[in-house]
Short mmCIF file of C-alpha atoms and ligand atoms in Angstrom, two decimals:
data_model
loop_
_atom_site.label_atom_id
_atom_site.label_comp_id
_atom_site.label_asym_id
_atom_site.label_seq_id
_atom_site.Cartn_x
_atom_site.Cartn_y
_atom_site.Cartn_z
CA MET A 242 -47.65 -53.26 -12.35
CA PRO A 243 -46.75 -55.04 -9.08
CA ASN A 244 -50.22 -54.28 -7.64
CA ASP A 245 -52.16 -55.96 -10.45
CA LEU A 246 -53.96 -59.11 -9.40
CA TYR A 247 -52.74 -62.24 -11.23
CA ASP A 248 -54.48 -65.59 -11.58
CA VAL A 249 -51.25 -67.36 -10.79
CA THR A 250 -47.81 -66.28 -9.63
CA ILE A 251 -45.02 -68.78 -10.15
CA ILE A 252 -42.17 -68.32 -7.71
CA GLY A 253 -38.99 -69.49 -9.42
CA ALA A 254 -38.08 -69.12 -13.10
CA GLY A 255 -35.96 -72.25 -13.41
CA PRO A 256 -36.78 -74.73 -16.18
CA ILE A 257 -39.90 -75.94 -14.39
CA GLY A 258 -41.28 -72.49 -13.54
CA LEU A 259 -40.74 -71.43 -17.16
CA PHE A 260 -42.60 -74.42 -18.56
CA ALA A 261 -45.38 -73.96 -15.98
CA ALA A 262 -45.71 -70.37 -17.26
CA PHE A 263 -46.18 -71.64 -20.81
CA TYR A 264 -48.78 -74.14 -19.65
CA SER A 265 -50.70 -71.54 -17.63
CA GLY A 266 -50.87 -69.53 -20.86
CA LEU A 267 -52.50 -72.54 -22.50
CA ARG A 268 -55.07 -72.29 -19.69
CA SER A 269 -55.64 -68.54 -20.29
CA MET A 270 -54.40 -67.63 -16.82
CA LYS A 271 -52.94 -64.19 -16.17
CA THR A 272 -49.44 -65.20 -15.11
CA LYS A 273 -46.47 -63.70 -13.34
CA ILE A 274 -43.10 -65.37 -12.64
CA ILE A 275 -40.77 -64.00 -9.97
CA ASP A 276 -37.13 -65.03 -9.55
CA ALA A 277 -34.42 -63.93 -7.16
CA GLU A 278 -31.73 -64.22 -9.84
CA PRO A 279 -30.96 -61.53 -12.43
CA ALA A 280 -32.02 -63.88 -15.25
CA VAL A 281 -34.27 -66.89 -15.75
CA GLY A 282 -32.95 -70.44 -15.92
CA GLY A 283 -32.53 -71.62 -12.33
CA LYS A 284 -29.81 -74.16 -11.58
CA VAL A 285 -29.28 -74.87 -15.27
CA ARG A 286 -28.26 -71.27 -16.01
CA TYR A 287 -26.27 -70.94 -12.80
CA PHE A 288 -24.39 -74.21 -12.61
CA PHE A 289 -24.20 -75.87 -15.99
CA PRO A 290 -25.08 -73.66 -18.97
CA GLY A 291 -22.19 -75.17 -20.95
CA LYS A 292 -22.86 -78.82 -20.16
CA ILE A 293 -24.80 -81.15 -22.43
CA ILE A 294 -28.12 -82.45 -21.09
CA ARG A 295 -29.11 -85.81 -22.56
CA ASP A 296 -31.97 -87.11 -20.43
CA ILE A 297 -34.97 -85.17 -21.72
CA GLY A 298 -37.23 -87.17 -24.02
CA GLY A 299 -37.00 -86.16 -27.67
CA ILE A 300 -33.90 -84.01 -27.17
CA PRO A 301 -30.85 -86.26 -27.62
CA ALA A 302 -28.40 -83.53 -26.61
CA ILE A 303 -28.71 -79.84 -25.75
CA THR A 304 -26.58 -77.40 -23.79
CA GLY A 305 -28.08 -75.99 -20.61
CA ALA A 306 -27.98 -72.49 -22.12
CA ASP A 307 -29.87 -73.58 -25.25
CA LEU A 308 -32.46 -75.45 -23.21
CA ILE A 309 -33.15 -72.33 -21.14
CA ALA A 310 -33.30 -70.13 -24.25
CA ASN A 311 -35.91 -72.52 -25.68
CA LEU A 312 -37.92 -72.68 -22.45
CA LYS A 313 -37.89 -68.89 -22.16
CA GLU A 314 -39.08 -68.49 -25.74
CA GLN A 315 -41.83 -71.04 -25.09
CA ALA A 316 -42.82 -69.37 -21.80
CA GLU A 317 -43.13 -66.01 -23.58
CA THR A 318 -45.74 -67.40 -26.02
CA PHE A 319 -48.53 -66.06 -23.83
CA HIS A 320 -46.68 -62.97 -22.54
CA PRO A 321 -46.44 -63.64 -18.81
CA THR A 322 -44.99 -60.90 -16.61
CA ILE A 323 -41.42 -61.94 -15.76
CA VAL A 324 -39.84 -60.31 -12.71
CA CYS A 325 -36.15 -60.94 -11.98
CA ASN A 326 -33.91 -59.83 -9.12
CA GLU A 327 -36.73 -60.20 -6.60
CA ARG A 328 -36.64 -62.82 -3.89
CA VAL A 329 -40.01 -63.63 -2.31
CA VAL A 330 -39.55 -63.37 1.44
CA ASP A 331 -43.14 -63.55 2.64
CA VAL A 332 -46.46 -64.98 1.49
CA THR A 333 -49.65 -64.03 3.31
CA LYS A 334 -53.24 -65.00 2.53
CA LEU A 335 -55.47 -61.94 2.91
CA SER A 336 -59.01 -62.15 4.30
CA ASN A 337 -60.47 -62.07 0.75
CA GLY A 338 -58.39 -65.13 -0.21
CA THR A 339 -55.85 -63.18 -2.30
CA PHE A 340 -52.21 -63.97 -1.68
CA GLN A 341 -49.86 -61.11 -0.95
CA LEU A 342 -46.25 -61.80 -1.86
CA THR A 343 -43.54 -59.54 -0.49
CA THR A 344 -40.08 -59.48 -2.02
CA GLN A 345 -36.76 -58.55 -0.42
CA ASN A 346 -36.90 -54.98 -1.75
CA GLY A 347 -40.34 -54.41 -0.22
CA THR A 348 -42.33 -54.80 -3.45
CA ILE A 349 -45.77 -56.33 -2.97
CA HIS A 350 -47.38 -58.63 -5.56
CA PHE A 351 -50.95 -59.95 -5.51
CA SER A 352 -52.13 -63.28 -6.83
CA LYS A 353 -55.17 -65.55 -6.63
CA THR A 354 -52.99 -68.68 -6.58
CA ILE A 355 -49.30 -69.49 -6.23
CA VAL A 356 -47.15 -72.19 -7.82
CA ILE A 357 -43.87 -72.72 -6.02
CA ALA A 358 -41.05 -73.73 -8.38
CA THR A 359 -38.16 -72.62 -6.23
CA GLY A 360 -35.97 -75.69 -6.62
CA SER A 361 -33.86 -76.06 -3.51
CA GLY A 362 -34.02 -72.34 -2.81
CA THR A 363 -31.60 -69.69 -3.96
CA PHE A 364 -28.02 -70.74 -4.50
CA GLU A 365 -24.50 -69.55 -4.72
CA VAL A 366 -21.36 -71.46 -5.65
CA ASN A 367 -18.66 -71.54 -3.01
CA ARG A 368 -16.03 -69.26 -4.48
CA LEU A 369 -12.33 -69.45 -3.86
CA ASP A 370 -11.84 -66.46 -1.61
CA ALA A 371 -8.45 -67.45 -0.18
CA LEU A 372 -4.93 -67.64 -1.65
CA HIS A 373 -5.35 -64.12 -3.11
CA ALA A 374 -7.55 -65.58 -5.82
CA GLU A 375 -8.80 -62.06 -6.51
CA ASN A 376 -5.44 -61.38 -8.21
CA PHE A 377 -6.36 -63.76 -11.04
CA PRO A 378 -9.94 -62.90 -12.00
CA ASP A 379 -9.56 -64.13 -15.59
CA ALA A 380 -7.98 -67.46 -14.68
CA ILE A 381 -10.46 -68.80 -12.12
CA PHE A 382 -13.63 -70.42 -13.42
CA TYR A 383 -16.83 -71.85 -11.97
CA ASP A 384 -18.41 -72.58 -15.37
CA VAL A 385 -17.60 -71.68 -18.96
CA LYS A 386 -19.38 -71.49 -22.27
CA ASN A 387 -16.34 -71.29 -24.54
CA LEU A 388 -14.20 -74.37 -24.00
CA GLU A 389 -11.93 -73.52 -26.94
CA GLN A 390 -10.12 -70.95 -24.78
CA PHE A 391 -8.52 -73.92 -22.97
CA ARG A 392 -7.16 -75.59 -26.10
CA ASP A 393 -3.53 -76.60 -25.51
CA LYS A 394 -3.56 -74.92 -22.07
CA VAL A 395 -2.70 -76.50 -18.72
CA VAL A 396 -5.81 -76.59 -16.55
CA ALA A 397 -6.32 -77.57 -12.90
CA VAL A 398 -9.70 -78.67 -11.56
CA SER A 399 -10.24 -78.56 -7.80
CA GLY A 400 -12.92 -80.70 -6.14
CA GLY A 401 -14.02 -84.29 -5.71
CA GLY A 402 -17.71 -84.40 -6.67
CA ASN A 403 -19.60 -85.04 -9.91
CA SER A 404 -19.06 -81.52 -11.10
CA ALA A 405 -15.26 -81.68 -10.74
CA ILE A 406 -15.11 -85.09 -12.43
CA ASP A 407 -17.32 -83.83 -15.28
CA TRP A 408 -15.08 -80.81 -15.88
CA ALA A 409 -11.95 -82.95 -15.86
CA HIS A 410 -13.53 -85.24 -18.47
CA THR A 411 -14.78 -82.32 -20.55
CA LEU A 412 -11.41 -80.58 -20.59
CA GLU A 413 -9.30 -83.68 -21.16
CA PRO A 414 -9.62 -83.83 -24.98
CA ILE A 415 -9.09 -80.07 -25.31
CA ALA A 416 -6.39 -79.01 -22.85
CA LYS A 417 -2.72 -79.91 -23.08
CA GLU A 418 -2.76 -81.16 -19.47
CA VAL A 419 -5.57 -81.52 -16.94
CA HIS A 420 -4.83 -81.85 -13.21
CA LEU A 421 -7.54 -82.91 -10.77
CA ILE A 422 -6.83 -81.80 -7.21
CA TYR A 423 -8.83 -83.39 -4.39
CA ARG A 424 -8.17 -83.18 -0.68
CA GLY A 425 -9.86 -86.54 -0.03
CA GLU A 426 -9.42 -89.97 -1.53
CA ASP A 427 -12.90 -91.31 -2.37
CA PHE A 428 -14.49 -89.21 -5.07
CA LYS A 429 -18.15 -88.34 -4.39
CA ALA A 430 -19.12 -89.02 -7.96
CA HIS A 431 -20.59 -91.65 -10.26
CA GLU A 432 -18.44 -94.77 -10.08
CA GLU A 433 -18.19 -95.27 -13.85
CA ARG A 434 -17.09 -91.68 -14.42
CA VAL A 435 -14.39 -92.01 -11.74
CA LYS A 436 -13.21 -95.28 -13.27
CA ALA A 437 -13.03 -93.69 -16.72
CA LEU A 438 -11.12 -90.75 -15.27
CA LYS A 439 -8.50 -93.01 -13.77
CA SER A 440 -7.72 -94.46 -17.19
CA SER A 441 -7.69 -91.03 -18.91
CA ARG A 442 -4.89 -88.48 -19.44
CA VAL A 443 -6.04 -86.52 -16.37
CA GLN A 444 -3.35 -86.32 -13.68
CA ILE A 445 -5.03 -86.98 -10.33
CA HIS A 446 -3.68 -85.53 -7.08
CA ILE A 447 -5.63 -87.08 -4.20
CA HIS A 448 -4.97 -85.93 -0.61
CA HIS A 449 -3.87 -82.58 -2.04
CA GLU A 450 -5.22 -79.07 -1.72
CA MET A 451 -4.06 -75.80 -3.20
CA SER A 452 -1.96 -73.77 -0.79
CA ALA A 453 -0.68 -70.93 -3.01
CA LEU A 454 -1.24 -69.38 -6.42
CA PHE A 455 1.50 -67.77 -8.50
CA GLY A 456 1.38 -65.53 -11.53
CA ILE A 457 2.91 -62.78 -13.52
CA ASN A 458 0.77 -59.67 -13.06
CA ASP A 459 -2.80 -61.06 -13.27
CA ARG A 460 -1.80 -64.09 -15.38
CA LEU A 461 -1.89 -67.33 -13.38
CA THR A 462 1.16 -69.52 -13.95
CA ALA A 463 1.28 -72.11 -11.14
CA THR A 464 -0.25 -73.46 -7.97
CA THR A 465 1.37 -75.13 -5.01
CA LEU A 466 -0.31 -78.28 -3.75
CA TYR A 467 -0.10 -79.32 -0.12
CA CYS A 468 -0.34 -83.05 0.65
CA ASN A 469 -2.41 -83.55 3.79
CA GLN A 470 -0.98 -87.08 4.27
CA THR A 471 2.72 -86.34 4.11
CA ASN A 472 2.76 -82.58 4.81
CA SER A 473 4.87 -82.17 1.69
CA THR A 474 4.25 -79.67 -1.12
CA LYS A 475 4.72 -79.63 -4.88
CA THR A 476 4.15 -76.93 -7.46
CA ILE A 477 2.44 -77.51 -10.80
CA SER A 478 2.19 -75.12 -13.73
CA THR A 479 -1.35 -74.09 -14.63
CA ASP A 480 -2.99 -71.49 -16.85
CA ALA A 481 -6.49 -71.81 -15.39
CA LEU A 482 -8.30 -73.15 -12.36
CA PHE A 483 -11.75 -74.69 -12.22
CA ILE A 484 -13.25 -74.51 -8.74
CA ASN A 485 -15.91 -77.06 -7.76
CA HIS A 486 -16.20 -76.60 -4.02
CA GLY A 487 -19.94 -77.10 -3.70
CA VAL A 488 -22.80 -74.65 -3.35
CA LYS A 489 -24.64 -72.83 -0.63
CA VAL A 490 -28.36 -73.45 -0.96
CA ASP A 491 -30.66 -71.19 0.97
CA LEU A 492 -34.35 -71.90 1.54
CA GLY A 493 -34.60 -68.44 3.07
CA THR A 494 -37.84 -67.71 4.86
CA MET A 495 -39.81 -70.35 2.94
CA ALA A 496 -39.94 -72.66 5.93
CA GLU A 497 -42.05 -70.01 7.68
CA TRP A 498 -44.71 -69.71 4.97
CA GLY A 499 -46.79 -72.47 6.55
CA PHE A 500 -46.40 -75.53 4.27
CA THR A 501 -45.65 -78.95 5.52
CA LEU A 502 -41.99 -79.49 4.71
CA THR A 503 -40.22 -82.83 4.53
CA ASP A 504 -36.47 -83.41 4.48
CA PHE A 505 -36.67 -83.27 0.67
CA GLY A 506 -38.92 -80.28 0.06
CA ILE A 507 -42.51 -79.09 0.19
CA LEU A 508 -44.95 -81.94 0.67
CA VAL A 509 -47.46 -82.21 -2.20
CA ASP A 510 -50.20 -84.66 -3.06
CA ASP A 511 -50.75 -86.17 -6.51
CA GLU A 512 -52.37 -82.91 -7.67
CA MET A 513 -49.27 -80.94 -6.60
CA LYS A 514 -51.32 -79.32 -3.82
CA THR A 515 -49.36 -78.18 -0.81
CA THR A 516 -50.97 -78.16 2.61
CA ILE A 517 -52.04 -74.53 2.01
CA PRO A 518 -55.15 -74.30 -0.21
CA GLY A 519 -54.36 -72.21 -3.29
CA ILE A 520 -50.62 -72.90 -3.19
CA PHE A 521 -49.12 -75.63 -5.37
CA ALA A 522 -45.55 -76.81 -5.89
CA CYS A 523 -43.60 -78.54 -8.64
CA GLY A 524 -40.06 -79.29 -9.79
CA ASP A 525 -37.21 -79.77 -7.36
CA SER A 526 -39.08 -77.90 -4.61
CA ALA A 527 -41.90 -80.47 -4.44
CA ALA A 528 -41.61 -83.69 -2.45
CA TYR A 529 -43.62 -86.90 -2.71
CA PRO A 530 -42.76 -90.61 -2.59
CA ARG A 531 -40.43 -91.81 -5.38
CA LYS A 532 -39.84 -88.27 -6.60
CA ILE A 533 -37.13 -87.95 -9.28
CA ARG A 534 -35.29 -84.62 -9.31
CA ILE A 535 -34.67 -84.26 -13.01
CA ILE A 536 -35.97 -81.76 -15.53
CA ALA A 537 -38.15 -84.29 -17.37
CA ALA A 538 -40.04 -85.09 -14.15
CA GLY A 539 -40.62 -81.41 -13.33
CA LEU A 540 -41.90 -80.72 -16.85
CA HIS A 541 -44.75 -83.10 -16.01
CA GLU A 542 -45.39 -81.68 -12.54
CA GLY A 543 -45.64 -78.04 -13.68
CA PRO A 544 -48.77 -78.64 -15.80
CA ILE A 545 -50.35 -80.68 -12.97
CA ALA A 546 -49.76 -77.79 -10.56
CA ILE A 547 -51.21 -75.28 -13.05
CA ASN A 548 -54.26 -77.48 -13.71
CA SER A 549 -54.86 -77.66 -9.96
CA ALA A 550 -54.54 -73.87 -9.68
CA LYS A 551 -57.04 -73.44 -12.53
CA LYS A 552 -59.51 -75.81 -10.85
CA TYR A 553 -59.02 -74.00 -7.53
CA LEU A 554 -60.12 -70.78 -9.25
CA GLU A 555 -62.78 -72.36 -11.47
CA PRO A 556 -63.96 -75.70 -10.12
CA ASN A 557 -65.93 -76.36 -13.33
CA ALA A 558 -62.97 -75.73 -15.65
CA ALA A 559 -61.70 -78.61 -17.76
CA ASP A 560 -59.23 -80.83 -15.93
CA GLU A 561 -56.44 -79.99 -18.31
CA ALA A 562 -55.48 -77.61 -21.13
CA MET A 563 -56.29 -78.32 -24.74
CA ILE A 564 -53.32 -80.13 -26.25
CA SER A 565 -51.13 -77.80 -28.29
CA THR A 566 -51.87 -79.48 -31.65
CA HIS A 567 -55.55 -78.56 -31.15
CA HIS A 568 -55.12 -75.35 -29.13
CA GLU A 569 -56.74 -72.28 -30.66
CA LYS A 570 -53.53 -70.28 -30.22
CA PHE A 571 -51.71 -72.49 -32.70
CA ILE A 572 -54.44 -73.45 -35.15
CA HIS A 573 -54.39 -70.25 -37.21
C1 FAD B 879 -24.57 -79.80 -11.64
C2 FAD B 879 -25.97 -80.26 -11.97
C3 FAD B 879 -26.19 -81.02 -13.11
C4 FAD B 879 -27.48 -81.44 -13.42
N1 FAD B 879 -27.68 -82.20 -14.55
C5 FAD B 879 -28.94 -82.55 -14.91
C6 FAD B 879 -29.18 -83.31 -16.10
O1 FAD B 879 -28.26 -83.68 -16.83
N2 FAD B 879 -30.48 -83.64 -16.40
C7 FAD B 879 -31.54 -83.27 -15.60
O2 FAD B 879 -32.68 -83.55 -15.95
N3 FAD B 879 -31.33 -82.56 -14.45
C8 FAD B 879 -30.07 -82.21 -14.09
N4 FAD B 879 -29.86 -81.52 -12.92
C9 FAD B 879 -31.04 -81.23 -12.06
C10 FAD B 879 -31.79 -80.02 -12.63
O3 FAD B 879 -30.92 -78.91 -12.68
C11 FAD B 879 -32.98 -79.72 -11.74
O4 FAD B 879 -33.81 -80.86 -11.68
C12 FAD B 879 -33.78 -78.53 -12.31
O5 FAD B 879 -32.99 -77.38 -12.42
C13 FAD B 879 -34.98 -78.24 -11.40
O6 FAD B 879 -35.62 -77.13 -11.92
P1 FAD B 879 -36.56 -76.20 -11.01
O7 FAD B 879 -37.09 -75.17 -11.95
O8 FAD B 879 -37.47 -77.03 -10.21
O9 FAD B 879 -35.56 -75.53 -9.95
P2 FAD B 879 -34.25 -74.66 -10.13
O10 FAD B 879 -33.56 -74.94 -11.40
O11 FAD B 879 -33.49 -74.85 -8.87
O12 FAD B 879 -34.81 -73.16 -10.19
C14 FAD B 879 -35.41 -72.58 -9.06
C15 FAD B 879 -35.44 -71.07 -9.21
O13 FAD B 879 -36.18 -70.53 -8.11
C16 FAD B 879 -35.55 -69.34 -7.67
N5 FAD B 879 -35.92 -69.08 -6.29
C17 FAD B 879 -35.68 -69.86 -5.20
N6 FAD B 879 -36.21 -69.32 -4.09
C18 FAD B 879 -36.80 -68.15 -4.50
C19 FAD B 879 -37.52 -67.13 -3.82
N7 FAD B 879 -37.77 -67.19 -2.50
N8 FAD B 879 -37.96 -66.06 -4.53
C20 FAD B 879 -37.73 -65.97 -5.88
N9 FAD B 879 -37.06 -66.93 -6.57
C21 FAD B 879 -36.61 -68.00 -5.88
C22 FAD B 879 -34.05 -69.61 -7.85
O14 FAD B 879 -33.35 -68.38 -7.98
C23 FAD B 879 -34.06 -70.43 -9.15
O15 FAD B 879 -33.85 -69.62 -10.28
C24 FAD B 879 -28.58 -81.10 -12.57
C25 FAD B 879 -28.36 -80.33 -11.43
C26 FAD B 879 -27.06 -79.91 -11.12
C27 FAD B 879 -26.84 -79.08 -9.88
#
């Protein structure tokens, strides 16, 4: 029920919000998570479900999709209420200290504390909405789970950042040909990856941008590339296009909720307290000196934020949850 009062409401069901929900269960807190997206998983689900993550301790390699499936399963251990498709647009502290959260569809939620795990806000990839791209819905990709569909195909990747370079590398051993199309010259990506790309099979077209798409019915067959240095054009065959033209990130109304914001997010102290008593932040949304924006760092911050929320509600509560190997939930 939206009107029920929760001990903690976590805004954002990305990896960090999900783990915070598990940890709040360890602390016996009645928990709700709200996310603007239709499904949990945050940036990992949205941007890189098919990529392999290798920098989480104890997990040598895992796809984004599998990591989120695991985090969701873990979060559900204590049966939190998970609300998707609702974007929190307003947070107000009522005179009795309860927080009232309003979402974009007018639903009101009540909570004694709030943990913000909203990452960089809501996001949307910049889609290719020119060149009659809508004529080729099955040939234009922003992410994929099944790479085998590109085996022995000709694939073009458009973009010059890490994401474009990663896709070119990923597709190179699978596809017959991979073309990387970039309107600039200096790739905005890790130096070593760019160097490796230059000595790979990938055909690189710098100073080029797509100026037309061709196909038979809805099957893509070719794209024309315009050279912004020479004003010349050339046409290359391609079966599929990967678009990596950046993302729109939207903080929405969050800036008006009353926290102190820095250029990098919501300012927190070492207990993940924001400048509003009763509201805590963790993961990519939280900012403090020497912050690292990776999943492993957020997995540490979520429990700190939850412990602070617990202590806010019950000052005499233990500082932290019982470790899982000794927790009553798992003993029997
Ligand atoms: C291309 C790419 C590759 C990456 N690779 C790695 C990697 O290899 N290893 C690694 O550790 N990290 C990687 N990262 C970083 C990693 O994705 C982030 O550190 C991580 O997702 C942060 O998790 P989070 O839960 O804090 O935020 P997010 O994942 O951003 O999730 C925030 C959630 O909050 C929701 N939300 C936002 N505002 C609202 C609102 N007002 N109301 C309701 N919901 C809201 C959003 O919809 C979203 O679901 C990568 C990031 C990108 C973009």
